Short mmCIF file of C-alpha atoms and ligand atoms in Angstrom, two decimals:
data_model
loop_
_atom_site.label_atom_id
_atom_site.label_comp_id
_atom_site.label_asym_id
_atom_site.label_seq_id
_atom_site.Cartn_x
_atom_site.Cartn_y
_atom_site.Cartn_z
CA UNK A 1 119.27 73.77 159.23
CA UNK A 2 121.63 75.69 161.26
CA UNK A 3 125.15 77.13 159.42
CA UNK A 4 127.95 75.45 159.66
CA UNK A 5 130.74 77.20 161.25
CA UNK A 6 134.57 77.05 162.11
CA UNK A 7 135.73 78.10 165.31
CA UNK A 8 139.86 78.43 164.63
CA UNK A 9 140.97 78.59 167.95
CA UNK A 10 140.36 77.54 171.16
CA UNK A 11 137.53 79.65 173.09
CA UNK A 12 135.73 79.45 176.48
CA UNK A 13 133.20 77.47 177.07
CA UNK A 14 130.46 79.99 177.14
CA UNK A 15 131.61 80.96 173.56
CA UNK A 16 131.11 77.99 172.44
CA UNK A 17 127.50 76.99 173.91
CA UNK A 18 126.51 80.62 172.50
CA UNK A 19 127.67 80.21 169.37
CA UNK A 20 125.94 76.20 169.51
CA UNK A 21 123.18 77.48 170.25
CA UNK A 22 122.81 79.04 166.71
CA UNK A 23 125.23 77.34 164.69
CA UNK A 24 126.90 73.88 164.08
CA UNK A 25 130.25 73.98 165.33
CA UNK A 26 133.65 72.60 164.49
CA UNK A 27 136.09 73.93 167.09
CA UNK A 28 139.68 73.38 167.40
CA UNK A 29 139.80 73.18 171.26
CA UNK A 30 143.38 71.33 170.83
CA UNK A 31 144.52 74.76 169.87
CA UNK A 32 147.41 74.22 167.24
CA UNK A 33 146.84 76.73 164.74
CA UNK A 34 145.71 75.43 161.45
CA UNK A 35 148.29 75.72 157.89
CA UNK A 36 146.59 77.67 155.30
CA UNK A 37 145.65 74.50 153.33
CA UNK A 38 144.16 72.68 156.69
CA UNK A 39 142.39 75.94 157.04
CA UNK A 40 140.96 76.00 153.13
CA UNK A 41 139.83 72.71 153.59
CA UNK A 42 138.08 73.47 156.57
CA UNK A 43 135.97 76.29 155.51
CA UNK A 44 135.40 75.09 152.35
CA UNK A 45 131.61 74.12 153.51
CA UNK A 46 131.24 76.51 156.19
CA UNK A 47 128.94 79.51 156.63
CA UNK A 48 130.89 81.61 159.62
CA UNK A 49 134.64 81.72 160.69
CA UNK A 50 135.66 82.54 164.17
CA UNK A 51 139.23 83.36 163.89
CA UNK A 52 142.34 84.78 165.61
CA UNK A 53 145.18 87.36 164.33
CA UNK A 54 146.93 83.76 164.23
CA UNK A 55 144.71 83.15 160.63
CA UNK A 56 145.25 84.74 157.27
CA UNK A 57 142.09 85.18 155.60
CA UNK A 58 143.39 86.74 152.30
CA UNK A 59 141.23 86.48 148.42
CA UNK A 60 143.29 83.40 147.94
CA UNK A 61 141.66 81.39 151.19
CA UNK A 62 138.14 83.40 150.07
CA UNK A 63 137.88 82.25 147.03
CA UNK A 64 137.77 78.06 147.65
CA UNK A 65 135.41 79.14 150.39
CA UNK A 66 131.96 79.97 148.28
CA UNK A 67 129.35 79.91 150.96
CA UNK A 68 131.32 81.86 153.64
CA UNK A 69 129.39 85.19 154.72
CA UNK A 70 131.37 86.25 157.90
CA UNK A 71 134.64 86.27 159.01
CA UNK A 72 134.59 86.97 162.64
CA UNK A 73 138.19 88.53 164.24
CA UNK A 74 138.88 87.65 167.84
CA UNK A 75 140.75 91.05 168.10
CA UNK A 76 140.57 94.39 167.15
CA UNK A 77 143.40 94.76 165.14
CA UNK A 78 142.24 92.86 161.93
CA UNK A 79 145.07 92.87 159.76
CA UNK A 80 145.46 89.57 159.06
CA UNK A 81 142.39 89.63 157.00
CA UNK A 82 142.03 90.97 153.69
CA UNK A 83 139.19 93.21 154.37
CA UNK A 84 139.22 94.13 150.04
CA UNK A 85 138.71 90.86 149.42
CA UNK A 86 135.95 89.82 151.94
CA UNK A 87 133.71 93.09 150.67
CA UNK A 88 134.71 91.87 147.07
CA UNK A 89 132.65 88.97 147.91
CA UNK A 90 130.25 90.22 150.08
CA UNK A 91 131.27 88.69 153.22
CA UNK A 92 131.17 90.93 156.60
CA UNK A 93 134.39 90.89 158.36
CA UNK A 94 134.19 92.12 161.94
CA UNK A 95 136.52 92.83 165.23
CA UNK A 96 135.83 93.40 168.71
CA UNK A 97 136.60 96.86 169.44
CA UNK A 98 136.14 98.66 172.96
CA UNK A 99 136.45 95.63 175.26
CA UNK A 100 139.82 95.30 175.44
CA UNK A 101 140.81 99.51 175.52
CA UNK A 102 142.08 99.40 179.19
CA UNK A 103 143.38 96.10 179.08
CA UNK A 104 145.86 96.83 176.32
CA UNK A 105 146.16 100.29 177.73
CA UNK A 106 147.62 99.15 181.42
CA UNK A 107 150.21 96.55 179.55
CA UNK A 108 151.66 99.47 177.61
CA UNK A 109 151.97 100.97 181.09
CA UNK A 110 153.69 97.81 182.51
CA UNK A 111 155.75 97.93 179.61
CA UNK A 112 156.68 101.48 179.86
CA UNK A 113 156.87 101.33 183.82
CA UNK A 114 158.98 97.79 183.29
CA UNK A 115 161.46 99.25 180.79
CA UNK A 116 161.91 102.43 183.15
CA UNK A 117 162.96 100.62 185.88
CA UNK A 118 164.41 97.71 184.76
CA UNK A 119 162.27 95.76 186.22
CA UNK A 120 162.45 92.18 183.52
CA UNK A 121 166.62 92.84 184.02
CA UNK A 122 166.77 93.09 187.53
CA UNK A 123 164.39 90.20 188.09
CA UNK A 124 166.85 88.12 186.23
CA UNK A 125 169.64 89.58 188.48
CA UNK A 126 168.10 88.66 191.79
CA UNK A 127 167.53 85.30 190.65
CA UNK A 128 170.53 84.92 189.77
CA UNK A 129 172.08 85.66 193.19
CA UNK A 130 173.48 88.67 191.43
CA UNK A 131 172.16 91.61 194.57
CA UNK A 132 174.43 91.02 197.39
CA UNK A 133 172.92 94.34 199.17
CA UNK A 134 172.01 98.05 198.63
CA UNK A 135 173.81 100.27 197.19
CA UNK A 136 172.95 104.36 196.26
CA UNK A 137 174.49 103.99 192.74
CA UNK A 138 171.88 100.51 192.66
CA UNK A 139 171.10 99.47 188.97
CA UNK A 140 169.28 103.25 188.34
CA UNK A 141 166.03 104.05 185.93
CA UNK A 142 164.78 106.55 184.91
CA UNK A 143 161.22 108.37 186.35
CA UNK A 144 158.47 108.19 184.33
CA UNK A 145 156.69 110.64 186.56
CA UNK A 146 156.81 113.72 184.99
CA UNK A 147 158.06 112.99 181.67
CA UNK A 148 156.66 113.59 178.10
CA UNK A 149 154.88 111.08 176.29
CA UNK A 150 154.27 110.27 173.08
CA UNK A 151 151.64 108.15 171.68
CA UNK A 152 151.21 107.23 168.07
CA UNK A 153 147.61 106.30 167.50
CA UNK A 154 145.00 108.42 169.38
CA UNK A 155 142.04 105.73 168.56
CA UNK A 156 140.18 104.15 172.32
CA UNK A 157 143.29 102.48 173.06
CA UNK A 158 145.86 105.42 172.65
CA UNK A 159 143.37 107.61 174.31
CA UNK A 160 142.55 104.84 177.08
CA UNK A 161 146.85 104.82 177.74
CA UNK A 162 146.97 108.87 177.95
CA UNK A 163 144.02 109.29 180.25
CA UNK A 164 146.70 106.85 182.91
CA UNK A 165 149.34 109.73 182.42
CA UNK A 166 147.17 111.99 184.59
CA UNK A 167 148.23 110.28 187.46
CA UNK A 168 151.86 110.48 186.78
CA UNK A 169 151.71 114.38 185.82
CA UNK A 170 153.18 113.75 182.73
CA UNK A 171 152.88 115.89 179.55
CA UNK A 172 151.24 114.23 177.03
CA UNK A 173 151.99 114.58 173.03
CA UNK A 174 150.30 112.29 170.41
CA UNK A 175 150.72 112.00 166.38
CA UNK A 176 147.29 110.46 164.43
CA UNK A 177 146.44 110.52 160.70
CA UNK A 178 143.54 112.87 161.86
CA UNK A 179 143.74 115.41 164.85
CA UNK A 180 141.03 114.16 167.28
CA UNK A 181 138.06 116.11 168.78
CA UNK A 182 138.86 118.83 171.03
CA UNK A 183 137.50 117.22 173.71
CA UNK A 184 139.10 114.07 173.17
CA UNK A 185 142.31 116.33 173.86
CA UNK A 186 140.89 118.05 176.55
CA UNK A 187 139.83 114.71 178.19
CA UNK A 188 143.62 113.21 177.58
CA UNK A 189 145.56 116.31 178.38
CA UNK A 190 147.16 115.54 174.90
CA UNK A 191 148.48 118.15 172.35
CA UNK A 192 148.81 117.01 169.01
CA UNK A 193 152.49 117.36 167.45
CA UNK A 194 154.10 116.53 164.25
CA UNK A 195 155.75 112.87 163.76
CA UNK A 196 159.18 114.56 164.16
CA UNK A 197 158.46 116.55 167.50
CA UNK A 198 157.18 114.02 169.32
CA UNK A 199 159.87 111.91 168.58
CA UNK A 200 162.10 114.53 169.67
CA UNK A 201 160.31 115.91 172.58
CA UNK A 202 158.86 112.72 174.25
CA UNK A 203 160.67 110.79 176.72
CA UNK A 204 158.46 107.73 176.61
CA UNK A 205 156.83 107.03 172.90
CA UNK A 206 154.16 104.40 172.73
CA UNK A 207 152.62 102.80 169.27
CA UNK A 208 149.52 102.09 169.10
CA UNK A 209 148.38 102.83 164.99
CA UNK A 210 146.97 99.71 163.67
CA UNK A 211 149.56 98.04 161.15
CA UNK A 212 148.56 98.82 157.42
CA UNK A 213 150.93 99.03 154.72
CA UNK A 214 151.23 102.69 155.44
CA UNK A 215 152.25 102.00 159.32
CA UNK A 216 155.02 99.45 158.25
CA UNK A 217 157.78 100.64 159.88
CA UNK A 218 156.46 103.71 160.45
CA UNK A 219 159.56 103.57 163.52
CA UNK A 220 162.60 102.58 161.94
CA UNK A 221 166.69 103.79 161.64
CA UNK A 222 165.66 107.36 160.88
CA UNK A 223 163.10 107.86 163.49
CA UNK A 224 164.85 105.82 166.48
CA UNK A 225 167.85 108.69 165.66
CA UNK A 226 165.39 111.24 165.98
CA UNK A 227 164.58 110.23 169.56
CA UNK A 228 166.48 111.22 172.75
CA UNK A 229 169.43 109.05 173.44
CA UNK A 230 167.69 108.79 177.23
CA UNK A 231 164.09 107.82 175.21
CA UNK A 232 162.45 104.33 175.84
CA UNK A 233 159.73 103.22 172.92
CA UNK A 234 156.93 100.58 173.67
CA UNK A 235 155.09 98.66 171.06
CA UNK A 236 151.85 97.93 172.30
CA UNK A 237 150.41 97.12 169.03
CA UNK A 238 151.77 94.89 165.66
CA UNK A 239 155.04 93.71 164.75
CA UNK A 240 156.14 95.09 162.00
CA UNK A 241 155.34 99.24 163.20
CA UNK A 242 158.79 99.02 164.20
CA UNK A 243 161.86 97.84 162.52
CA UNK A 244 163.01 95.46 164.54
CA UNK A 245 166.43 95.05 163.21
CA UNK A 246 167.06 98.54 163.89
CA UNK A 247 165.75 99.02 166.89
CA UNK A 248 168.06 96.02 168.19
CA UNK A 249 170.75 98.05 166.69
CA UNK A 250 169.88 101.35 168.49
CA UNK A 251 168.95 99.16 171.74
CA UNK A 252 173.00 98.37 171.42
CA UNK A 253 174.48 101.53 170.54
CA UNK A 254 172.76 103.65 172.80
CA UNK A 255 170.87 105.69 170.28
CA UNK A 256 167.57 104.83 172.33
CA UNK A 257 167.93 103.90 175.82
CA UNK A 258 165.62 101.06 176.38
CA UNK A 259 162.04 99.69 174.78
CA UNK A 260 159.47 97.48 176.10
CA UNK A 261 157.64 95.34 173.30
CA UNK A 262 155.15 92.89 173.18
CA UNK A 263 154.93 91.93 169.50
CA UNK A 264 157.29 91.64 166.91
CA UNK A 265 158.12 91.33 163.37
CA UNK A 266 158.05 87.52 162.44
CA UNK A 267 156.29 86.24 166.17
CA UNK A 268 156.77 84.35 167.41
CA UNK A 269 159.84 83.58 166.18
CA UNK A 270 161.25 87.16 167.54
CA UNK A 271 164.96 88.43 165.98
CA UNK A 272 167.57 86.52 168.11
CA UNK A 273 169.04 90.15 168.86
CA UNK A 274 167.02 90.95 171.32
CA UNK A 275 167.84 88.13 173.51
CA UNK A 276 171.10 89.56 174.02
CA UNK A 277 170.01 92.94 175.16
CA UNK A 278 168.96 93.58 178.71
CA UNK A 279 167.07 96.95 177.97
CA UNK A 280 164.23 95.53 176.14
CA UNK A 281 161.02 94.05 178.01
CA UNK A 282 160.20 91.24 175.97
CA UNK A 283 156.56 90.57 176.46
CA UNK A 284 153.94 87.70 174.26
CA UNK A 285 152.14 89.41 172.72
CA UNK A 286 149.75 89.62 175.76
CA UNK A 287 148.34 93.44 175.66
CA UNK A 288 144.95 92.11 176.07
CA UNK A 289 145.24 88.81 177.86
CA UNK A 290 143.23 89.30 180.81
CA UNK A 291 140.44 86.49 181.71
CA UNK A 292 138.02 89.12 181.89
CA UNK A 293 139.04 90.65 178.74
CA UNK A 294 139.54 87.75 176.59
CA UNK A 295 136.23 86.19 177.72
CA UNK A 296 135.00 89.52 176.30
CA UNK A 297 136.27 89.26 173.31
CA UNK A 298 135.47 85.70 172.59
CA UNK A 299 132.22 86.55 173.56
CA UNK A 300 132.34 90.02 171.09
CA UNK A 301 133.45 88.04 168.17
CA UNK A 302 130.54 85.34 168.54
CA UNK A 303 127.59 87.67 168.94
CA UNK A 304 129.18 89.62 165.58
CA UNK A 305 129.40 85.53 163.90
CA UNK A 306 126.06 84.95 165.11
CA UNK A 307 124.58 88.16 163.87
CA UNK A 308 125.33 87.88 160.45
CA UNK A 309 124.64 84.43 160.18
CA UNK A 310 120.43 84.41 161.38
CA UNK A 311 119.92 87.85 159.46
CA UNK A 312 120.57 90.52 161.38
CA UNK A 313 123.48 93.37 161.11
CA UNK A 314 126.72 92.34 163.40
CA UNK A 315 127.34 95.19 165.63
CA UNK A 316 130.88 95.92 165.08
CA UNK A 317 130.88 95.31 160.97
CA UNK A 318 133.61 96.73 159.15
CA UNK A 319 132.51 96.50 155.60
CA UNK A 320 129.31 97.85 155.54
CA UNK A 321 128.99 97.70 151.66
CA UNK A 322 129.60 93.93 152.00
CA UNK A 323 125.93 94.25 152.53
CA UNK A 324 125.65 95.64 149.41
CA UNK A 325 127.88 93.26 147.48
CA UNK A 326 126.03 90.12 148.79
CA UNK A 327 126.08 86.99 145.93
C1 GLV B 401 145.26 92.04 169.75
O1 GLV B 401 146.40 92.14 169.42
C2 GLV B 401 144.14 92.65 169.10
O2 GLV B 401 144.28 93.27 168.02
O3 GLV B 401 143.03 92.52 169.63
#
């Protein structure tokens, strides 16, 4: 008998006939994401979950689901699952790192790029019949050629957005729980720097830590004052890294001269505050929404679901000791 799986979202086709192939499969191709109790009900029986940064899979969900081994993340942030809690119960949780580095890495650079030069604002303006000619004092940005920047979070992605700086001759500075290789540096033109002098220092600061309780507003009132007045930040990563209440505030009073974000606290029901700023790039939560990249993914999180489920070890496992804690 083949297990019984729940795919949570909708997927491509050639996810699907994979994971059919080795599974029975109840999709949700209409796409409307499931409430928790819809969801509880729905794995109750199952052997595998494909699911999306859009499910929470905490102990509570876990426990009415007694037969579930793997709970595969479309995405490679994974903190909507309670990886404690899966291991607890020897279930593999996995993600689908490395496919979607550049991806996410070139939106942070549309976002930084965008928020430079104005580019959502000024859109809005020439639609709005707003540019009745040129002018030398025109709507100015600021260069990101040559400027600092900061990145929070030297894992693939961070790394994947500093080798782009190259190009633009900037200097690069990055913060990470754990200075990285040498030759990661070397590789990035990246010199590590305290939290508090690469706020100061960089003109551009990207995030791109996962969010844990430890990154939760890890950029908040405090740290946005530390920054240059002339500074623009880009969240490339999780709501909730960033205080959005006081970024809107510093957005307003000119602490911080402009941000480009494509996730936010509460999405996506984002803090009306930002709607009334024009130096914010409102983006989402698209970092790694190409076709070729989300096919990838899809495709990642399958092969991990299918792994675990006909006996063999799903290549990007987080919880190793689930293994070990297996009912
Ligand atoms: C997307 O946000 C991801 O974590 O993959």
């Amino acid at each position: 008998m083949k297990p019984k799986v729940l795919v949570t979202r909708e997927v491509f086709d050639e996810t699907l006939d994979y994971v059919g192939q080795h599974c029975e499969v109840e999709s949700n191709q209409e796409d409307a994401p499931f409430d928790p109790e819809t969801l509880a009900q729905k794995l109750a029986a199952k052997d595998g979950v494909m699911c999306a940064l859009t499910d929470r899979i905490d102990g509570g969900l876990l426990q009415r689901c007694p037969k579930l081994k793997v709970v595969a993340n479309i995405a490679v942030g994974y903190n909507n699952i309670d990886l404690a809690a899966c291991t607890a119960r020897g279930i593999m949780a996995t993600n689908t790192p490395g496919v979607l580095d550049d991806s996410t890495a070139d939106l942070a650079w549309a976002l930084m790029l965008g928020a430079a030069r104005r580019l959502t604002e000024l859109e809005r303006r020439v639609r709005g019949g707003e540019w009745k000619g040129w002018r030398l004092k025109q709507w100015l940005g600021v260069d990101v050629h040559h400027a600092t920047l900061g990145i929070f979070g030297m894992g693939r992605i961070g790394q994947a957005i500093a080798r782009r700086a190259a190009g633009f001759e900037m200097k690069v500075l990055y913060h990470n729980r754990k200075r990285v290789a040498p030759e990661i540096e070397r590789r990035c033109n990246a010199a590590y720097a305290t939290k508090e002098d690469l706020l100061r220092q960089s003109d551009f600061v990207v995030l791109q830590v996962p969010y844990s309780k430890e990154t939760h507003h890890l950029i908040g009132a405090r740290e946005l004052k530390l920054m240059k007045r002339t500074a623009i930040l880009v969240n490339s990563t999780r709501g909730g890294v960033v205080d959005d209440a006081a970024l809107i505030a510093a957005l307003k009073d000119g602490t911080l001269r402009a941000a480009g974000l494509d996730v936010f606290e509460n999405e996506p029901s984002l803090n009306p505050g930002f709607l009334e700023l024009d130096n914010v790039v409102l983006m989402p939560h698209i970092g790694s929404s190409t076709e070729a990249t989300r096919r990838a993914m899809a495709m990642t999180a399958a092969k991990n679901l299918v792994a675990a489920l006909t006996g063999a070890t799903p290549p990007n496992l987080l919880n190793p000791e689930a293994l070990g804690s297996r009912r």
